[in-house]
Coordinates of N, CA and C in Angstrom, one line a residue:
Q637 N -3.4 87.4 46.0 CA -2.8 86.6 45.0 C -3.8 86.3 43.9
A638 N -5.0 86.1 44.3 CA -6.0 85.8 43.3 C -6.2 87.0 42.4
I639 N -6.2 88.2 42.9 CA -6.4 89.4 42.1 C -5.2 89.5 41.1
I640 N -4.0 89.3 41.5 CA -2.8 89.4 40.6 C -2.9 88.3 39.5
G641 N -3.3 87.1 39.9 CA -3.4 86.0 39.0 C -4.5 86.3 37.9
L642 N -5.6 86.8 38.3 CA -6.7 87.1 37.4 C -6.3 88.3 36.4
C643 N -5.6 89.3 37.0 CA -5.1 90.4 36.2 C -4.1 89.9 35.2
V644 N -3.2 89.1 35.6 CA -2.1 88.6 34.7 C -2.7 87.8 33.6
A645 N -3.7 87.0 33.9 CA -4.4 86.1 33.0 C -5.3 86.8 32.0
G646 N -5.5 88.1 32.3 CA -6.4 88.9 31.5 C -7.9 88.7 31.7
R647 N -8.2 88.0 32.8 CA -9.6 87.7 33.1 C -10.2 88.8 34.0
L648 N -9.4 89.7 34.6 CA -9.9 90.8 35.4 C -9.0 92.0 35.1
K649 N -9.8 93.1 34.7 CA -9.1 94.3 34.4 C -9.6 95.4 35.3
P650 N -8.7 96.2 36.0 CA -9.1 97.3 36.8 C -9.7 98.4 36.0
D651 N -10.7 99.1 36.6 CA -11.4 100.2 35.9 C -10.7 101.5 36.0
G652 N -9.7 101.5 36.9 CA -9.0 102.7 37.1 C -7.9 102.5 38.2
V653 N -7.2 103.6 38.5 CA -6.2 103.6 39.6 C -6.5 104.8 40.5
V654 N -6.5 104.6 41.8 CA -6.7 105.6 42.8 C -5.4 106.4 43.0
T655 N -5.4 107.7 42.8 CA -4.2 108.4 42.9 C -3.7 108.5 44.3
G656 N -2.4 108.5 44.5 CA -1.8 108.6 45.8 C -1.7 107.3 46.5
T657 N -2.0 106.2 45.8 CA -1.9 104.8 46.4 C -1.0 104.0 45.6
V658 N -0.4 102.9 46.1 CA 0.4 102.0 45.4 C -0.1 100.6 45.6
G659 N 0.4 99.7 44.7 CA 0.1 98.3 44.8 C -1.4 98.0 44.5
L660 N -1.9 96.9 45.1 CA -3.2 96.5 44.9 C -4.2 97.5 45.5
A661 N -3.9 98.2 46.5 CA -4.8 99.2 47.1 C -5.1 100.3 46.1
G662 N -4.3 100.5 45.1 CA -4.5 101.5 44.1 C -5.4 101.1 43.0
L663 N -5.8 99.9 42.9 CA -6.6 99.4 41.8 C -8.1 99.6 42.1
A664 N -8.8 100.2 41.1 CA -10.3 100.5 41.3 C -11.1 99.5 40.4
F665 N -12.1 98.9 41.0 CA -13.0 97.9 40.3 C -14.4 98.4 40.5
T666 N -15.3 98.1 39.5 CA -16.7 98.3 39.6 C -17.3 97.2 40.4
A667 N -18.6 97.4 40.9 CA -19.2 96.5 41.7 C -19.4 95.1 41.0
G668 N -19.6 95.1 39.7 CA -19.7 93.8 39.0 C -18.4 93.0 39.0
K669 N -17.3 93.7 38.9 CA -16.0 93.1 38.9 C -15.7 92.6 40.3
I670 N -16.2 93.3 41.3 CA -15.9 92.8 42.7 C -16.7 91.5 42.9
E671 N -17.9 91.4 42.4 CA -18.7 90.1 42.5 C -17.9 89.0 41.8
Q672 N -17.4 89.3 40.6 CA -16.6 88.3 39.8 C -15.4 87.9 40.7
L673 N -14.7 88.8 41.4 CA -13.6 88.5 42.2 C -14.0 87.6 43.4
R674 N -15.1 87.9 44.0 CA -15.6 87.0 45.1 C -15.9 85.6 44.6
A675 N -16.4 85.5 43.4 CA -16.7 84.2 42.9 C -15.5 83.4 42.5
C676 N -14.4 84.0 42.4 CA -13.1 83.3 42.1 C -12.7 82.4 43.2
R677 N -12.4 81.1 42.8 CA -12.0 80.1 43.8 C -10.7 79.5 43.3
S678 N -9.9 78.9 44.2 CA -8.7 78.2 43.8 C -9.2 77.0 43.0
P679 N -8.3 76.5 42.1 CA -8.6 75.4 41.3 C -8.8 74.2 42.2
P680 N -9.8 73.3 41.9 CA -10.0 72.1 42.7 C -8.7 71.2 42.7
Q681 N -8.5 70.6 43.8 CA -7.4 69.7 43.9 C -7.8 68.3 43.4
K682 N -6.8 67.6 42.8 CA -7.0 66.3 42.4 C -7.0 65.4 43.6
L683 N -7.7 64.3 43.5 CA -7.7 63.3 44.6 C -6.3 62.9 45.0
G684 N -5.9 63.1 46.2 CA -4.5 62.7 46.7 C -3.5 63.7 46.3
G685 N -3.8 64.8 45.7 CA -2.8 65.8 45.2 C -2.9 67.0 46.1
R686 N -2.0 67.9 45.8 CA -2.0 69.2 46.6 C -1.4 70.3 45.6
L687 N -1.7 71.5 46.0 CA -1.2 72.6 45.1 C 0.4 72.6 45.2
R688 N 1.0 72.8 44.1 CA 2.5 72.8 44.1 C 3.0 74.1 44.9
R689 N 4.0 73.8 45.7 CA 4.6 74.9 46.5 C 6.1 74.7 46.4
Q690 N 6.8 75.8 46.5 CA 8.3 75.8 46.5 C 8.7 75.2 47.9
R691 N 9.5 74.2 47.8 CA 10.0 73.6 49.1 C 11.4 74.1 49.4
S692 N 11.7 74.0 50.7 CA 13.0 74.4 51.1 C 14.1 73.4 50.7
R693 N 15.2 73.9 50.2 CA 16.3 73.0 49.8 C 17.5 73.3 50.5
P694 N 18.3 72.3 50.8 CA 19.6 72.5 51.5 C 20.6 73.2 50.6
G695 N 21.5 74.0 51.2 CA 22.5 74.7 50.5 C 22.0 76.0 49.9
L696 N 23.0 76.6 49.2 CA 22.7 77.9 48.6 C 23.0 77.8 47.1
T697 N 22.3 78.6 46.3 CA 22.6 78.7 44.9 C 23.9 79.6 44.8
K698 N 24.5 79.5 43.6 CA 25.7 80.3 43.4 C 25.4 81.8 43.5
I699 N 24.2 82.1 43.1 CA 23.9 83.6 43.1 C 23.7 84.0 44.6
D700 N 23.1 83.2 45.4 CA 23.0 83.5 46.8 C 24.3 83.6 47.5
A701 N 25.2 82.7 47.2 CA 26.5 82.7 47.8 C 27.3 83.9 47.3
A702 N 27.1 84.3 46.1 CA 27.8 85.5 45.5 C 27.3 86.7 46.3
S703 N 26.0 86.8 46.5 CA 25.5 88.0 47.2 C 26.0 88.1 48.6
I704 N 26.1 87.0 49.3 CA 26.6 86.9 50.7 C 28.0 87.4 50.7
L705 N 28.8 86.9 49.8 CA 30.2 87.3 49.8 C 30.5 88.7 49.1
G706 N 29.5 89.2 48.4 CA 29.7 90.5 47.8 C 30.5 90.4 46.5
V707 N 30.4 89.3 45.8 CA 31.2 89.1 44.6 C 30.3 88.6 43.5
G708 N 30.9 88.5 42.3 CA 30.2 88.0 41.2 C 30.1 86.5 41.2
I709 N 29.1 86.0 40.4 CA 29.0 84.5 40.3 C 30.2 83.8 39.7
E710 N 30.9 84.6 38.9 CA 32.2 84.0 38.3 C 33.2 83.7 39.4
T711 N 33.3 84.5 40.4 CA 34.2 84.3 41.5 C 33.7 83.1 42.3
V712 N 32.4 82.9 42.5 CA 32.0 81.8 43.2 C 32.3 80.5 42.5
A713 N 32.1 80.5 41.2 CA 32.5 79.4 40.3 C 34.0 79.0 40.5
V714 N 34.8 80.0 40.6 CA 36.3 79.7 40.8 C 36.5 79.2 42.2
L715 N 35.8 79.7 43.2 CA 36.0 79.2 44.5 C 35.6 77.8 44.6
V716 N 34.5 77.4 43.9 CA 34.1 76.0 43.9 C 35.1 75.1 43.2
R717 N 35.5 75.6 42.0 CA 36.5 74.8 41.2 C 37.8 74.6 41.9
D718 N 38.2 75.6 42.7 CA 39.5 75.5 43.3 C 39.4 74.9 44.7
G719 N 38.2 74.4 45.1 CA 38.0 73.7 46.4 C 37.9 74.6 47.6
Y720 N 37.7 75.9 47.5 CA 37.5 76.8 48.6 C 36.1 76.6 49.2
L721 N 35.1 76.3 48.3 CA 33.8 76.1 48.7 C 33.3 74.7 48.4
G722 N 32.6 74.1 49.3 CA 32.1 72.7 49.1 C 30.7 72.8 48.5
T723 N 30.3 71.8 47.8 CA 29.0 71.8 47.2 C 28.2 70.5 47.6
L724 N 26.9 70.6 47.5 CA 26.1 69.5 47.7 C 25.8 68.8 46.4
D725 N 25.7 67.5 46.4 CA 25.3 66.8 45.2 C 23.9 67.2 44.7
P726 N 23.7 67.4 43.5 CA 22.3 67.8 43.0 C 21.2 66.9 43.5
A727 N 21.5 65.6 43.6 CA 20.5 64.6 44.1 C 20.2 64.9 45.5
A728 N 21.1 65.3 46.3 CA 20.9 65.6 47.7 C 20.1 66.8 48.0
S729 N 20.2 67.8 47.1 CA 19.5 69.0 47.2 C 18.2 69.1 46.4
G730 N 18.0 68.0 45.6 CA 16.8 68.0 44.8 C 16.7 69.0 43.7
T731 N 17.9 69.3 43.2 CA 18.0 70.2 42.0 C 18.8 69.6 40.9
F732 N 19.0 70.3 39.8 CA 19.8 69.8 38.7 C 21.2 70.3 38.8
R733 N 21.4 71.3 39.7 CA 22.8 71.9 39.8 C 23.3 71.8 41.2
P734 N 24.6 71.6 41.4 CA 25.1 71.6 42.8 C 24.8 72.9 43.5
R735 N 24.6 72.8 44.8 CA 24.4 74.0 45.6 C 25.6 74.1 46.6
I736 N 25.8 75.3 47.0 CA 26.9 75.6 47.9 C 26.6 75.2 49.3
E737 N 27.5 74.5 50.0 CA 27.3 74.1 51.4 C 27.4 75.4 52.3
E738 N 26.4 75.6 53.1 CA 26.4 76.8 53.9 C 27.6 76.8 54.9
R739 N 27.9 75.6 55.5 CA 29.1 75.5 56.4 C 30.4 75.9 55.7
S740 N 30.6 75.4 54.5 CA 31.8 75.8 53.8 C 31.9 77.2 53.5
L741 N 30.8 77.9 53.2 CA 30.8 79.3 52.9 C 31.1 80.1 54.2
A742 N 30.5 79.6 55.3 CA 30.8 80.3 56.6 C 32.3 80.1 57.0
A743 N 32.8 78.9 56.8 CA 34.2 78.7 57.1 C 35.1 79.5 56.2
F744 N 34.8 79.6 54.9 CA 35.6 80.4 54.0 C 35.6 81.9 54.4
S745 N 34.4 82.4 54.7 CA 34.3 83.8 55.0 C 35.0 84.2 56.4
S746 N 35.1 83.2 57.2 CA 35.8 83.4 58.5 C 37.4 83.4 58.3
R747 N 37.8 82.8 57.3 CA 39.3 82.7 57.0 C 39.7 83.7 55.9
Y748 N 38.9 84.0 55.0 CA 39.3 84.9 53.8 C 38.3 86.1 53.7
A749 N 38.8 87.1 53.1 CA 38.0 88.3 52.8 C 38.4 88.9 51.5
P750 N 37.5 89.6 50.8 CA 37.9 90.3 49.6 C 39.0 91.3 49.9
A751 N 40.0 91.3 49.1 CA 41.2 92.3 49.4 C 40.7 93.7 49.5
V752 N 39.7 94.1 48.7 CA 39.2 95.5 48.7 C 38.6 95.9 50.1
T753 N 38.2 94.9 50.9 CA 37.6 95.3 52.2 C 38.6 95.9 53.1
Y754 N 39.9 95.7 52.8 CA 40.9 96.2 53.7 C 41.4 97.6 53.2
A755 N 40.8 98.2 52.2 CA 41.2 99.5 51.7 C 41.3 100.5 52.8
T756 N 40.3 100.6 53.6 CA 40.2 101.6 54.7 C 41.4 101.4 55.7
A757 N 41.6 100.2 56.1 CA 42.7 99.9 57.0 C 44.0 100.2 56.4
L758 N 44.1 100.1 55.1 CA 45.4 100.3 54.4 C 45.6 101.8 54.1
G759 N 44.5 102.6 54.2 CA 44.5 104.0 53.9 C 44.6 104.3 52.4
C760 N 44.0 103.4 51.6 CA 44.0 103.6 50.2 C 42.6 103.4 49.6
G761 N 42.5 103.5 48.3 CA 41.2 103.3 47.6 C 41.1 101.8 47.3
R762 N 39.9 101.4 47.0 CA 39.6 100.0 46.7 C 40.5 99.4 45.5
T763 N 40.8 100.3 44.5 CA 41.6 99.8 43.4 C 43.0 99.6 43.7
D764 N 43.5 100.3 44.8 CA 44.9 100.1 45.2 C 45.1 99.0 46.3
A765 N 44.1 98.5 46.8 CA 44.2 97.5 48.0 C 45.0 96.3 47.6
V766 N 44.7 95.7 46.5 CA 45.4 94.5 46.1 C 46.9 94.7 45.9
R767 N 47.3 95.8 45.3 CA 48.7 96.2 45.1 C 49.4 96.4 46.4
R768 N 48.7 97.2 47.3 CA 49.3 97.5 48.6 C 49.5 96.2 49.5
L769 N 48.5 95.3 49.4 CA 48.6 94.0 50.1 C 49.8 93.2 49.6
R770 N 49.9 93.1 48.3 CA 51.0 92.4 47.7 C 52.4 93.0 48.2
E771 N 52.5 94.3 48.2 CA 53.7 95.0 48.7 C 54.0 94.6 50.1
L772 N 53.0 94.4 50.9 CA 53.2 94.0 52.3 C 53.5 92.5 52.4
G773 N 53.5 91.8 51.3 CA 53.8 90.4 51.4 C 52.6 89.4 51.6
V774 N 51.4 90.0 51.5 CA 50.2 89.2 51.7 C 49.9 88.4 50.4
A775 N 49.7 87.1 50.5 CA 49.4 86.3 49.3 C 48.0 86.6 48.8
I776 N 47.8 86.7 47.5 CA 46.5 86.9 46.9 C 45.9 85.6 46.5
H777 N 44.7 85.2 46.9 CA 44.1 84.0 46.6 C 43.0 84.2 45.6
V778 N 42.7 83.1 44.9 CA 41.6 83.0 43.9 C 41.9 83.8 42.6
K779 N 42.2 85.0 42.7 CA 42.4 85.8 41.5 C 43.8 85.7 41.0
E780 N 43.9 85.5 39.7 CA 45.2 85.5 39.0 C 45.3 86.8 38.2
Q781 N 46.5 87.1 37.8 CA 46.7 88.3 37.0 C 45.8 88.3 35.8
H782 N 45.2 89.5 35.5 CA 44.4 89.7 34.3 C 43.1 89.0 34.3
Q783 N 42.6 88.6 35.4 CA 41.2 88.0 35.5 C 40.4 89.2 36.0
E784 N 39.7 89.8 35.1 CA 39.0 91.1 35.4 C 37.8 90.8 36.2
R785 N 37.1 89.8 36.0 CA 35.8 89.6 36.7 C 35.9 88.7 38.0
I786 N 37.1 88.4 38.4 CA 37.3 87.5 39.6 C 37.8 88.4 40.7
M787 N 37.2 88.3 41.9 CA 37.6 89.1 43.1 C 38.8 88.5 43.7
A788 N 39.7 89.3 44.1 CA 40.9 88.9 44.9 C 40.6 88.7 46.3
F789 N 41.0 87.5 46.9 CA 40.8 87.3 48.3 C 42.1 87.1 49.0
V790 N 42.1 87.5 50.3 CA 43.3 87.3 51.1 C 42.9 86.6 52.4
R791 N 43.9 85.9 53.0 CA 43.7 85.3 54.3 C 43.7 86.4 55.3
R792 N 42.6 86.5 56.1 CA 42.4 87.5 57.1 C 43.6 87.5 58.1
A793 N 44.1 86.4 58.5 CA 45.2 86.3 59.5 C 46.5 86.9 58.9
D794 N 46.7 86.7 57.6 CA 47.9 87.2 56.9 C 47.9 88.7 56.9
V795 N 46.7 89.3 56.7 CA 46.6 90.8 56.7 C 46.8 91.3 58.1
T796 N 46.3 90.7 59.1 CA 46.5 91.1 60.5 C 48.0 91.1 60.8
V797 N 48.7 90.1 60.4 CA 50.1 90.0 60.7 C 50.9 91.1 59.9
A798 N 50.6 91.2 58.6 CA 51.2 92.2 57.8 C 51.1 93.6 58.2
L799 N 49.9 93.9 58.8 CA 49.7 95.3 59.4 C 50.2 95.4 60.8
G800 N 50.7 94.4 61.4 CA 51.2 94.5 62.7 C 50.2 94.7 63.8
L801 N 49.0 94.1 63.6 CA 47.9 94.3 64.5 C 47.6 93.0 65.3
S802 N 47.0 93.1 66.4 CA 46.7 92.0 67.2 C 45.3 91.4 66.8
D803 N 44.5 92.2 66.2 CA 43.1 91.7 65.8 C 42.9 92.1 64.3
D804 N 42.1 91.3 63.7 CA 41.7 91.5 62.3 C 41.0 92.9 62.2
P805 N 41.4 93.8 61.3 CA 40.7 95.1 61.2 C 39.2 94.9 60.8
L806 N 38.8 93.8 60.3 CA 37.4 93.6 60.0 C 36.7 93.0 61.1
A807 N 37.4 92.8 62.3 CA 36.8 92.2 63.5 C 36.2 90.8 63.2
A808 N 34.9 90.6 63.6 CA 34.3 89.3 63.4 C 33.9 89.2 61.9
P809 N 33.9 87.9 61.4 CA 33.6 87.7 60.0 C 32.1 88.2 59.8
P810 N 31.9 89.0 58.8 CA 30.6 89.5 58.5 C 29.8 88.4 57.8
T811 N 28.4 88.6 58.0 CA 27.6 87.6 57.2 C 27.5 88.1 55.8
E812 N 27.6 89.4 55.5 CA 27.6 89.9 54.2 C 28.6 91.0 54.1
W813 N 29.3 91.2 52.9 CA 30.2 92.3 52.7 C 29.5 93.3 51.9

C-alpha cells in the first residue's frame, strides 16, 4: 500500500517494468529508490487519534441490493418506494442515505423472482417470459407497462401453480440471480 500511495502521489516513480509480470511485482526500482521506500513510514498519529478506516455498516446500498437481485438500481428504488424492500434509517446505518435491510431483501427474494428467470421453464426466450406468464394468468409485480428500465417480478408460488408443478422451477431462492 505504501508503494501505491507513493507512486500515486508522484513521490516514487518506477524505473521500469519487468516483462511477463503484473501488478507491483512488475515494477522495477533502482537501489536508491528502494532505500527511499524503506525510509517511508506511516504518518504519525495524533494523540488519542487513529488512522481512519472504513467501518462496517448495517444494511446494503441500493447498488449492492441491485447486484444481488440481478436488476438495475432503478428497480431497487421502485421496490423500496412500493414497500417490497425495507430500509434502515440513515442515522441507524451511519450514512446519509437509507440502506436496504438484508432481512427484507432475503424475504423478498424468497417470495418473488424476476420474470425472465422462468424463461427456460416456460420454453421461451427472456424477452417472451413476461408475455407468456401474463397469458398463464400470473400477476406481474413492480413493473408497469412501458417502464423500460424496471424489471418485472412475479410471485414464485404463482408461477409454480400456473405451470402445474409441485415445486418452484427455480428450487431454493438463490442468493444471486
